[in-house]
Amino acid sequence: MKINYHGTDTPSPEAIVKVREALFLLNGMNGFRTPFETWRNCEAQITFGNDAATTCIEIVPPATALIRRRGNWRNSRAIYCDGLFRANITNTEVELI
């Protein structure tokens, strides 16, 4: 999975720990699955904030997949929260694939 970093140049130690935990889960994965959707060839978007609470980790499918599916999708992102990746709309736990 491709990883993109954004945000502050000097993240806090808590933010670094949070990102390391998420990257450990993403090791060897390339997408995610919800009960009704499967997204492959995704990218991890990591945005560092001032602390762990403002640091955001998301799994985003490629733009071509969103265009191709148009209105047939609901959860187009997975967001890291409390040690799990959750779907952005339904807030259900996703399976990393």
CSV table of C-alpha atoms in Angstrom, one decimal:
chain,number,residue,atom,x,y,z
A,1,MET,CA,0.0,0.0,0.0
A,2,LYS,CA,1.3,3.4,-0.9
A,3,ILE,CA,1.7,5.8,2.0
A,4,ASN,CA,1.4,9.6,1.7
A,5,TYR,CA,2.5,11.9,4.6
A,6,HIS,CA,1.2,15.4,5.1
A,7,GLY,CA,1.2,17.9,7.9
A,8,THR,CA,3.6,19.2,10.5
A,9,ASP,CA,7.4,18.6,10.2
A,10,THR,CA,7.8,17.7,13.9
A,11,PRO,CA,5.0,15.5,15.1
A,12,SER,CA,4.6,14.7,18.8
A,13,PRO,CA,5.8,11.4,20.2
A,14,GLU,CA,2.2,10.3,20.8
A,15,ALA,CA,1.4,10.9,17.1
A,16,ILE,CA,4.3,8.9,16.0
A,17,VAL,CA,3.2,6.0,18.2
A,18,LYS,CA,-0.3,6.2,16.8
A,19,VAL,CA,1.0,6.1,13.2
A,20,ARG,CA,3.3,3.2,14.0
A,21,GLU,CA,0.4,1.2,15.4
A,22,ALA,CA,-1.7,1.9,12.2
A,23,LEU,CA,1.2,1.1,9.9
A,24,PHE,CA,1.7,-2.3,11.7
A,25,LEU,CA,-1.9,-3.2,10.8
A,26,LEU,CA,-1.4,-2.0,7.2
A,27,ASN,CA,1.7,-4.1,6.6
A,28,GLY,CA,1.2,-6.2,3.5
A,29,MET,CA,-2.4,-5.0,2.9
A,30,ASN,CA,-3.7,-3.2,-0.2
A,31,GLY,CA,-7.3,-2.4,0.6
A,32,PHE,CA,-10.3,-2.9,2.8
A,33,ARG,CA,-13.7,-4.6,2.9
A,34,THR,CA,-16.9,-3.6,4.5
A,35,PRO,CA,-20.0,-5.9,4.7
A,36,PHE,CA,-21.1,-4.6,1.2
A,37,GLU,CA,-18.1,-3.2,-0.5
A,38,THR,CA,-14.5,-4.1,-1.4
A,39,TRP,CA,-11.8,-1.5,-2.2
A,40,ARG,CA,-8.4,-2.5,-3.6
A,41,ASN,CA,-5.2,-0.7,-4.5
A,42,CYS,CA,-5.8,1.9,-1.8
A,43,GLU,CA,-3.4,4.5,-0.4
A,44,ALA,CA,-2.8,5.4,3.2
A,45,GLN,CA,-3.1,9.1,3.8
A,46,ILE,CA,-1.4,10.2,7.1
A,47,THR,CA,-1.8,13.8,8.2
A,48,PHE,CA,0.3,14.7,11.2
A,49,GLY,CA,-1.3,17.3,13.6
A,50,ASN,CA,0.1,18.9,16.7
A,51,ASP,CA,-0.7,15.9,18.8
A,52,ALA,CA,-2.2,12.4,18.6
A,53,ALA,CA,-5.7,13.7,18.7
A,54,THR,CA,-5.2,15.8,15.6
A,55,THR,CA,-3.3,13.2,13.6
A,56,CYS,CA,-5.5,11.5,11.0
A,57,ILE,CA,-4.9,8.2,9.3
A,58,GLU,CA,-7.1,7.2,6.4
A,59,ILE,CA,-7.2,4.5,3.8
A,60,VAL,CA,-8.4,6.0,0.5
A,61,PRO,CA,-9.2,4.1,-2.7
A,62,PRO,CA,-7.8,5.4,-6.0
A,63,ALA,CA,-9.8,8.2,-7.7
A,64,THR,CA,-10.4,6.0,-10.8
A,65,ALA,CA,-12.3,3.5,-8.6
A,66,LEU,CA,-14.6,6.3,-7.3
A,67,ILE,CA,-15.3,7.6,-10.8
A,68,ARG,CA,-16.0,4.1,-12.1
A,69,ARG,CA,-18.5,3.2,-9.3
A,70,ARG,CA,-20.1,6.6,-9.2
A,71,GLY,CA,-23.2,6.4,-7.0
A,72,ASN,CA,-22.9,2.7,-6.2
A,73,TRP,CA,-20.6,3.2,-3.1
A,74,ARG,CA,-21.3,4.3,0.4
A,75,ASN,CA,-18.1,4.0,2.5
A,76,SER,CA,-15.2,5.3,0.4
A,77,ARG,CA,-12.7,5.7,3.2
A,78,ALA,CA,-11.5,3.8,6.3
A,79,ILE,CA,-10.4,5.9,9.3
A,80,TYR,CA,-8.1,4.7,12.1
A,81,CYS,CA,-9.7,5.2,15.5
A,82,ASP,CA,-8.9,3.5,18.8
A,83,GLY,CA,-6.7,0.8,17.3
A,84,LEU,CA,-9.2,-0.2,14.5
A,85,PHE,CA,-10.0,1.0,11.0
A,86,ARG,CA,-13.6,2.0,10.7
A,87,ALA,CA,-15.7,2.9,7.6
A,88,ASN,CA,-16.3,6.6,7.3
A,89,ILE,CA,-20.1,6.6,6.9
A,90,THR,CA,-21.4,3.6,8.7
A,91,ASN,CA,-18.7,3.5,11.4
A,92,THR,CA,-18.4,-0.3,11.2
A,93,GLU,CA,-15.1,-2.1,11.6
A,94,VAL,CA,-13.5,-2.9,8.2
A,95,GLU,CA,-11.5,-5.9,7.3
A,96,LEU,CA,-8.1,-5.1,5.9
A,97,ILE,CA,-7.2,-7.1,2.7
